[in-house]
Structures are given as C-alpha cells and as structure tokens.
mmCIF file of C-alpha atoms in Angstrom:
data_model
loop_
_atom_site.group_PDB
_atom_site.id
_atom_site.type_symbol
_atom_site.label_atom_id
_atom_site.label_comp_id
_atom_site.label_asym_id
_atom_site.label_seq_id
_atom_site.Cartn_x
_atom_site.Cartn_y
_atom_site.Cartn_z
ATOM 1 C CA UNK A 7 -0.025 0.037 -0.040
ATOM 2 C CA UNK A 8 1.239 3.413 -0.874
ATOM 3 C CA UNK A 9 0.829 6.119 1.834
ATOM 4 C CA UNK A 10 -0.025 9.600 0.733
ATOM 5 C CA UNK A 11 1.769 12.697 1.977
ATOM 6 C CA UNK A 12 -0.128 15.179 -0.219
ATOM 7 C CA UNK A 13 -3.358 16.799 0.405
ATOM 8 C CA UNK A 14 -6.126 14.407 -0.952
ATOM 9 C CA UNK A 15 -8.225 15.575 -3.895
ATOM 10 C CA UNK A 16 -10.501 12.527 -4.364
ATOM 11 C CA UNK A 17 -12.126 9.566 -2.548
ATOM 12 C CA UNK A 18 -13.058 6.597 -4.632
ATOM 13 C CA UNK A 19 -15.802 4.757 -2.741
ATOM 14 C CA UNK A 20 -17.760 1.461 -3.367
ATOM 15 C CA UNK A 21 -21.431 1.775 -2.722
ATOM 16 C CA UNK A 22 -23.079 -1.512 -1.595
ATOM 17 C CA UNK A 23 -21.619 -2.774 1.552
ATOM 18 C CA UNK A 24 -19.491 0.401 1.863
ATOM 19 C CA UNK A 25 -21.462 3.593 1.590
ATOM 20 C CA UNK A 26 -24.871 1.869 2.198
ATOM 21 C CA UNK A 27 -26.220 -0.820 4.437
ATOM 22 C CA UNK A 28 -29.340 -3.117 4.398
ATOM 23 C CA UNK A 29 -31.660 -2.482 1.532
ATOM 24 C CA UNK A 30 -29.214 -0.065 -0.140
ATOM 25 C CA UNK A 31 -30.021 2.561 2.412
ATOM 26 C CA UNK A 32 -27.520 5.276 3.344
ATOM 27 C CA UNK A 33 -29.234 5.387 6.719
ATOM 28 C CA UNK A 34 -29.023 1.653 7.632
ATOM 29 C CA UNK A 35 -26.049 -0.204 9.010
ATOM 30 C CA UNK A 36 -25.079 -3.600 7.673
ATOM 31 C CA UNK A 37 -27.264 -5.059 10.446
ATOM 32 C CA UNK A 38 -30.256 -2.766 9.623
ATOM 33 C CA UNK A 39 -29.994 -0.331 12.533
ATOM 34 C CA UNK A 40 -30.622 3.382 11.736
ATOM 35 C CA UNK A 41 -27.585 5.495 11.328
ATOM 36 C CA UNK A 42 -26.512 8.961 9.957
ATOM 37 C CA UNK A 43 -22.805 8.022 10.012
ATOM 38 C CA UNK A 44 -22.207 7.920 6.333
ATOM 39 C CA UNK A 45 -24.224 11.062 5.588
ATOM 40 C CA UNK A 46 -22.223 12.964 8.209
ATOM 41 C CA UNK A 47 -18.990 11.484 6.737
ATOM 42 C CA UNK A 48 -19.956 12.711 3.223
ATOM 43 C CA UNK A 49 -20.637 16.172 4.583
ATOM 44 C CA UNK A 50 -17.201 16.177 6.045
ATOM 45 C CA UNK A 51 -15.615 15.197 2.796
ATOM 46 C CA UNK A 52 -17.433 17.888 0.876
ATOM 47 C CA UNK A 53 -16.467 20.499 3.569
ATOM 48 C CA UNK A 54 -12.839 19.440 3.163
ATOM 49 C CA UNK A 55 -13.005 19.969 -0.579
ATOM 50 C CA UNK A 56 -12.468 16.219 -1.401
ATOM 51 C CA UNK A 57 -14.180 15.047 -4.573
ATOM 52 C CA UNK A 58 -16.410 11.840 -4.250
ATOM 53 C CA UNK A 59 -16.270 9.259 -7.091
ATOM 54 C CA UNK A 60 -18.578 6.251 -6.773
ATOM 55 C CA UNK A 61 -17.041 2.888 -7.957
ATOM 56 C CA UNK A 62 -19.648 0.170 -8.093
ATOM 57 C CA UNK A 63 -20.913 -3.001 -9.729
ATOM 58 C CA UNK A 64 -24.239 -1.212 -10.290
ATOM 59 C CA UNK A 65 -25.377 -0.188 -13.775
ATOM 60 C CA UNK A 66 -24.673 3.278 -15.235
ATOM 61 C CA UNK A 67 -28.470 4.025 -15.014
ATOM 62 C CA UNK A 68 -28.741 3.036 -11.263
ATOM 63 C CA UNK A 69 -25.606 5.085 -10.378
ATOM 64 C CA UNK A 70 -26.485 8.290 -12.079
ATOM 65 C CA UNK A 71 -29.051 9.492 -9.660
ATOM 66 C CA UNK A 72 -27.231 8.188 -6.653
ATOM 67 C CA UNK A 73 -24.131 10.164 -7.754
ATOM 68 C CA UNK A 74 -26.201 13.328 -8.141
ATOM 69 C CA UNK A 75 -27.895 12.884 -4.751
ATOM 70 C CA UNK A 76 -24.601 12.263 -2.946
ATOM 71 C CA UNK A 77 -22.809 15.180 -4.651
ATOM 72 C CA UNK A 78 -20.406 12.868 -6.419
ATOM 73 C CA UNK A 79 -18.126 14.274 -9.104
ATOM 74 C CA UNK A 80 -18.044 11.187 -11.278
ATOM 75 C CA UNK A 81 -18.839 7.464 -11.119
ATOM 76 C CA UNK A 82 -17.560 4.127 -12.334
ATOM 77 C CA UNK A 83 -20.226 1.543 -13.178
ATOM 78 C CA UNK A 84 -20.317 -2.292 -13.720
ATOM 79 C CA UNK A 85 -17.006 -2.993 -11.897
ATOM 80 C CA UNK A 86 -14.946 -0.664 -13.975
ATOM 81 C CA UNK A 87 -16.403 -1.168 -17.388
ATOM 82 C CA UNK A 88 -17.773 2.420 -17.625
ATOM 83 C CA UNK A 89 -16.398 5.718 -16.381
ATOM 84 C CA UNK A 90 -18.842 8.651 -16.330
ATOM 85 C CA UNK A 91 -16.626 11.683 -15.746
ATOM 86 C CA UNK A 92 -19.375 13.974 -14.392
ATOM 87 C CA UNK A 93 -23.028 13.737 -13.296
ATOM 88 C CA UNK A 94 -24.952 15.867 -15.769
ATOM 89 C CA UNK A 95 -26.619 14.531 -18.982
ATOM 90 C CA UNK A 96 -23.681 15.685 -21.056
ATOM 91 C CA UNK A 97 -20.977 14.022 -18.955
ATOM 92 C CA UNK A 98 -18.506 12.038 -21.025
ATOM 93 C CA UNK A 99 -18.809 8.261 -20.868
ATOM 94 C CA UNK A 100 -15.640 6.250 -21.304
ATOM 95 C CA UNK A 101 -15.872 2.579 -21.998
ATOM 96 C CA UNK A 102 -13.211 0.584 -20.267
ATOM 97 C CA UNK A 103 -13.711 -2.919 -21.790
ATOM 98 C CA UNK A 104 -10.308 -4.295 -21.019
ATOM 99 C CA UNK A 105 -9.029 -6.442 -23.945
ATOM 100 C CA UNK A 106 -12.451 -6.767 -25.531
ATOM 101 C CA UNK A 107 -12.545 -5.394 -29.106
ATOM 102 C CA UNK A 108 -15.577 -7.192 -30.612
ATOM 103 C CA UNK A 109 -18.163 -5.620 -32.828
ATOM 104 C CA UNK A 110 -21.052 -6.141 -30.277
ATOM 105 C CA UNK A 111 -21.571 -4.402 -26.989
ATOM 106 C CA UNK A 112 -19.876 -6.664 -24.376
ATOM 107 C CA UNK A 113 -23.129 -7.577 -22.583
ATOM 108 C CA UNK A 114 -24.582 -8.690 -25.917
ATOM 109 C CA UNK A 115 -21.443 -10.630 -26.712
ATOM 110 C CA UNK A 116 -21.598 -12.343 -23.349
ATOM 111 C CA UNK A 117 -25.208 -13.256 -23.843
ATOM 112 C CA UNK A 118 -24.608 -14.762 -27.359
ATOM 113 C CA UNK A 119 -21.577 -16.636 -26.181
ATOM 114 C CA UNK A 120 -23.466 -18.991 -23.926
ATOM 115 C CA UNK A 121 -21.099 -18.487 -21.110
ATOM 116 C CA UNK A 122 -23.846 -17.709 -18.684
ATOM 117 C CA UNK A 123 -25.694 -20.977 -19.449
ATOM 118 C CA UNK A 124 -22.482 -22.927 -19.299
ATOM 119 C CA UNK A 125 -21.709 -21.702 -15.853
ATOM 120 C CA UNK A 126 -25.238 -22.074 -14.493
ATOM 121 C CA UNK A 127 -25.207 -25.763 -15.649
ATOM 122 C CA UNK A 128 -21.677 -26.495 -14.550
ATOM 123 C CA UNK A 129 -22.179 -25.067 -11.059
ATOM 124 C CA UNK A 130 -25.888 -25.909 -10.572
ATOM 125 C CA UNK A 131 -26.968 -25.401 -7.048
ATOM 126 C CA UNK A 132 -23.961 -23.159 -6.333
ATOM 127 C CA UNK A 133 -24.510 -20.377 -8.886
ATOM 128 C CA UNK A 134 -27.507 -18.507 -10.313
ATOM 129 C CA UNK A 135 -28.496 -15.255 -11.898
ATOM 130 C CA UNK A 136 -28.635 -12.385 -9.352
ATOM 131 C CA UNK A 137 -32.326 -11.613 -10.022
ATOM 132 C CA UNK A 138 -33.935 -9.209 -10.200
ATOM 133 C CA UNK A 139 -30.879 -7.077 -10.727
ATOM 134 C CA UNK A 140 -29.490 -9.289 -13.384
ATOM 135 C CA UNK A 141 -32.515 -8.404 -15.568
ATOM 136 C CA UNK A 142 -31.579 -4.690 -15.622
ATOM 137 C CA UNK A 143 -30.143 -3.527 -18.915
ATOM 138 C CA UNK A 144 -26.353 -3.975 -18.560
ATOM 139 C CA UNK A 145 -23.773 -2.721 -21.025
ATOM 140 C CA UNK A 146 -20.731 -4.934 -20.330
ATOM 141 C CA UNK A 147 -21.283 -7.566 -17.622
ATOM 142 C CA UNK A 148 -23.495 -10.431 -16.394
ATOM 143 C CA UNK A 149 -24.489 -10.474 -12.764
ATOM 144 C CA UNK A 150 -24.587 -13.758 -10.822
ATOM 145 C CA UNK A 151 -24.660 -14.964 -7.167
ATOM 146 C CA UNK A 152 -23.754 -18.028 -5.229
ATOM 147 C CA UNK A 153 -20.484 -19.439 -3.843
ATOM 148 C CA UNK A 154 -17.736 -20.687 -6.310
ATOM 149 C CA UNK A 155 -14.064 -20.472 -6.686
ATOM 150 C CA UNK A 156 -13.441 -17.792 -9.326
ATOM 151 C CA UNK A 157 -10.226 -19.523 -10.387
ATOM 152 C CA UNK A 158 -12.068 -22.751 -11.117
ATOM 153 C CA UNK A 159 -14.822 -20.894 -12.972
ATOM 154 C CA UNK A 160 -12.093 -19.073 -15.097
ATOM 155 C CA UNK A 161 -10.495 -22.413 -15.949
ATOM 156 C CA UNK A 162 -13.967 -23.682 -17.027
ATOM 157 C CA UNK A 163 -14.319 -20.654 -19.284
ATOM 158 C CA UNK A 164 -10.816 -21.113 -20.724
ATOM 159 C CA UNK A 165 -11.473 -24.804 -21.470
ATOM 160 C CA UNK A 166 -14.674 -23.815 -23.291
ATOM 161 C CA UNK A 167 -12.931 -21.348 -25.507
ATOM 162 C CA UNK A 168 -14.260 -18.415 -23.614
ATOM 163 C CA UNK A 169 -10.968 -17.201 -22.065
ATOM 164 C CA UNK A 170 -11.845 -13.550 -23.111
ATOM 165 C CA UNK A 171 -14.187 -13.606 -20.093
ATOM 166 C CA UNK A 172 -13.475 -13.957 -16.375
ATOM 167 C CA UNK A 173 -15.482 -14.038 -13.137
ATOM 168 C CA UNK A 174 -14.841 -11.366 -10.481
ATOM 169 C CA UNK A 175 -15.953 -11.595 -6.785
ATOM 170 C CA UNK A 176 -17.814 -8.412 -5.693
ATOM 171 C CA UNK A 177 -18.324 -9.416 -2.043
ATOM 172 C CA UNK A 178 -20.784 -11.195 0.299
ATOM 173 C CA UNK A 179 -24.506 -10.727 0.146
ATOM 174 C CA UNK A 180 -26.019 -10.382 3.571
ATOM 175 C CA UNK A 181 -29.617 -11.492 2.837
ATOM 176 C CA UNK A 182 -30.236 -15.318 2.799
ATOM 177 C CA UNK A 183 -30.887 -17.487 -0.323
ATOM 178 C CA UNK A 184 -31.818 -20.809 1.277
ATOM 179 C CA UNK A 185 -32.409 -22.569 -2.053
ATOM 180 C CA UNK A 186 -28.679 -22.304 -2.897
ATOM 181 C CA UNK A 187 -26.647 -25.176 -1.592
ATOM 182 C CA UNK A 188 -23.903 -23.029 -0.137
ATOM 183 C CA UNK A 189 -22.872 -21.641 3.351
ATOM 184 C CA UNK A 190 -22.709 -18.101 2.248
ATOM 185 C CA UNK A 191 -23.747 -16.190 -0.958
ATOM 186 C CA UNK A 192 -21.560 -13.754 -2.868
ATOM 187 C CA UNK A 193 -22.133 -11.431 -5.877
ATOM 188 C CA UNK A 194 -20.114 -12.173 -8.972
ATOM 189 C CA UNK A 195 -19.657 -10.335 -12.222
ATOM 190 C CA UNK A 196 -18.789 -12.072 -15.528
ATOM 191 C CA UNK A 197 -16.788 -9.499 -17.337
ATOM 192 C CA UNK A 198 -14.518 -9.128 -20.326
ATOM 193 C CA UNK A 199 -11.009 -9.997 -19.223
ATOM 194 C CA UNK A 200 -9.080 -6.897 -17.989
ATOM 195 C CA UNK A 201 -12.278 -4.958 -16.853
ATOM 196 C CA UNK A 202 -11.333 -3.652 -13.376
ATOM 197 C CA UNK A 203 -12.303 -0.904 -10.995
ATOM 198 C CA UNK A 204 -8.558 -0.096 -10.712
ATOM 199 C CA UNK A 205 -8.264 0.491 -14.487
ATOM 200 C CA UNK A 206 -11.194 2.879 -14.474
ATOM 201 C CA UNK A 207 -9.811 4.794 -11.403
ATOM 202 C CA UNK A 208 -6.407 5.105 -12.982
ATOM 203 C CA UNK A 209 -7.953 6.525 -16.088
ATOM 204 C CA UNK A 210 -9.922 9.070 -14.057
ATOM 205 C CA UNK A 211 -6.850 10.125 -12.185
ATOM 206 C CA UNK A 212 -5.008 10.534 -15.625
ATOM 207 C CA UNK A 213 -7.935 12.702 -16.999
ATOM 208 C CA UNK A 214 -7.825 14.982 -14.037
ATOM 209 C CA UNK A 215 -4.108 15.179 -13.861
ATOM 210 C CA UNK A 216 -4.009 13.954 -10.275
ATOM 211 C CA UNK A 217 -1.313 11.772 -8.792
ATOM 212 C CA UNK A 218 -2.012 8.452 -7.014
ATOM 213 C CA UNK A 219 -0.814 10.112 -3.808
ATOM 214 C CA UNK A 220 -3.640 12.636 -4.038
ATOM 215 C CA UNK A 221 -6.236 9.885 -4.052
ATOM 216 C CA UNK A 222 -7.938 7.605 -1.507
ATOM 217 C CA UNK A 223 -10.266 4.663 -1.853
ATOM 218 C CA UNK A 224 -12.518 2.578 0.340
ATOM 219 C CA UNK A 225 -14.300 -0.639 -0.351
ATOM 220 C CA UNK A 226 -15.408 -3.879 1.119
ATOM 221 C CA UNK A 227 -15.003 -6.659 -1.490
ATOM 222 C CA UNK A 228 -12.249 -8.542 -3.272
ATOM 223 C CA UNK A 229 -13.002 -6.515 -6.483
ATOM 224 C CA UNK A 230 -11.951 -3.453 -4.444
ATOM 225 C CA UNK A 231 -8.494 -4.764 -3.383
ATOM 226 C CA UNK A 232 -6.791 -3.754 -6.534
ATOM 227 C CA UNK A 233 -7.519 -0.078 -5.877
ATOM 228 C CA UNK A 234 -4.772 -0.201 -3.210
ATOM 229 C CA UNK A 235 -2.288 -0.244 -5.996
ATOM 230 C CA UNK A 236 -3.435 2.873 -7.700
ATOM 231 C CA UNK A 237 -4.190 5.277 -4.761
ATOM 232 C CA UNK A 238 -2.218 6.755 -1.984
ATOM 233 C CA UNK A 239 -4.436 5.475 0.801
ATOM 234 C CA UNK A 240 -6.853 2.477 0.779
ATOM 235 C CA UNK A 241 -9.147 1.141 3.419
ATOM 236 C CA UNK A 242 -10.897 -2.194 3.100
ATOM 237 C CA UNK A 243 -14.013 -2.692 5.273
ATOM 238 C CA UNK A 244 -15.552 -5.752 6.710
ATOM 239 C CA UNK A 245 -14.840 -9.424 6.282
ATOM 240 C CA UNK A 246 -11.671 -9.079 4.161
ATOM 241 C CA UNK A 247 -9.964 -6.442 6.369
ATOM 242 C CA UNK A 248 -7.706 -8.782 8.359
ATOM 243 C CA UNK A 249 -4.631 -9.295 6.292
ATOM 244 C CA UNK A 250 -5.687 -6.666 3.742
ATOM 245 C CA UNK A 251 -3.784 -3.457 2.891
ATOM 246 C CA UNK A 252 -5.475 -1.619 5.760
ATOM 247 C CA UNK A 253 -7.839 -2.513 8.502
ATOM 248 C CA UNK A 254 -8.664 0.987 9.985
ATOM 249 C CA UNK A 255 -12.441 0.381 9.743
ATOM 250 C CA UNK A 256 -13.281 -3.206 10.243
ATOM 251 C CA UNK A 257 -17.137 -2.879 9.960
ATOM 252 C CA UNK A 258 -18.812 -2.947 6.556
ATOM 253 C CA UNK A 259 -21.455 -0.314 5.648
ATOM 254 C CA UNK A 260 -22.006 3.247 6.642
ATOM 255 C CA UNK A 261 -20.364 2.980 10.048
ATOM 256 C CA UNK A 262 -17.192 1.530 8.706
ATOM 257 C CA UNK A 263 -17.302 4.078 5.846
ATOM 258 C CA UNK A 264 -17.532 6.808 8.426
ATOM 259 C CA UNK A 265 -14.672 5.462 10.491
ATOM 260 C CA UNK A 266 -12.497 5.292 7.295
ATOM 261 C CA UNK A 267 -13.273 8.835 6.291
ATOM 262 C CA UNK A 268 -12.533 10.072 9.769
ATOM 263 C CA UNK A 269 -9.163 8.295 9.721
ATOM 264 C CA UNK A 270 -8.286 9.502 6.246
ATOM 265 C CA UNK A 271 -9.264 13.167 7.042
ATOM 266 C CA UNK A 272 -7.152 13.061 10.210
ATOM 267 C CA UNK A 273 -4.016 12.517 8.092
ATOM 268 C CA UNK A 274 -4.424 15.819 6.273
#
C-alpha cells in the first residue's frame, strides 16, 4: 500500500456494503439499525473539498441519480467497465472494456456466447442469476450470485474457448438465499478480461491530472482490493480487512465508511 503525504483531492468509494447498508440505504447499518454516520462523513468530505467518485458494480443508470444525490463528481459502473466523468446529462462516458474489441456491446457478446448458461449448468446449485438485478439492462457484464471458486470458473471458461471472459468476486451478500446449496452467498460479475475498478480509477486520475498520492479509496470486496495499487491510501472494510492492505475500519457499511473517512481526514 502506498501512503499519501499530499493533500487528498478525491475519494473513490464503493457503494453496496461500503456507503450503504441493508436495503441499499444510506441510513441503515449492515445489520439494519438506523444511522446517519455515512451522511455525516460525506458532509465532512465535501467541507474538506475532497471530490467523491462512486465505484460500483451497479449499472450506469442506477448510479447516475445516486451520484447526483450524494454530490459525487463522477462514477464508475459495472465494476470498472464504464467511467462517467461527471453527473450531468452531457458528462462524457468512457468505455473501459479491457481487452475486448468485438463488434457487439460486451453484454450482448456475453449473452450470445452461452457463457452464462455454461456456468449455471456446470455450477448448478452453487451459482444462479442475481435476480432481479441481473434483468436490468447492462452494457458490459453479467451479474450472478452463489459461492464458487473464481479460479475454477475461469478455468472452465478457458477450457470452453471463452477465455476472453473472467469471473470477479464483488463481495458477500447479507440476505439469505436458502435454495442455494452453499454456506454463504456472494455477488459475482462475468466481465471481459481486463475490466477492473482499478483500471477505471487510474484513467480518471489521468484525465484529471492527479497523482496516485492525491487519491484515497474505500471498499469492502475482493474487487476493491486492486484499488490499493493505484491510490495513496486505501481502506478495506468488513470481512476482508484482516490481512488486507489496511484495516482501519473493520465494519462494513455506513459505520465503517464513516470510520474510514474520519481516519483519512485526520491525516491531512
């Protein structure tokens, strides 16, 4: 982990499990208790003149209004596949599709490839579509849930001639899915190889002319871990914090986000 010595300009923040708690609420903890912690932390960020950029697995459409309401300067959707550098209707949209160069939009190419059907059959009882959110129009990814080894899934894809795709772990889901034959349930994204939150964050920093040392990031899932390599300060919340690059805020959700922001602002 790099440690910033410069005044921060931007905080890159995951949304689900980081900024919001149960039900996607800014005012609910990971356990469902009411809290204003994240709202107060966001106000502190804005008072300090630090830009907020949301970095999420959510679709561009779902993030647009969230970004406006929270006062974000920009947002990254679908686990890094799309960078919207602004919040207005004319904000530029940069498509960060990794190594994918096909003629079809990536989501359509994934649908036509049969990769989803292959994985649902191969990992029956352990993997399923993350409905109802997987039904939303997506531009670059397929949303799944269950409990699998991403490395095993990626070997399955490679063996089927679908090595241009990979499965990314976007963290634990805290609501039960009893019909799945697994001890816990995680969210997964099937993405073109090379799609990463870190790649989109690096591009945003380059566009703004900011150094890594002027950036922070906070998240709660394995898909957030790579951000530690492109920003000056990184905090990982929740389950993955022990052994992670930083464990300043061990709780997931708004309370942990608030602790992370407090610790980060204290360094300036």
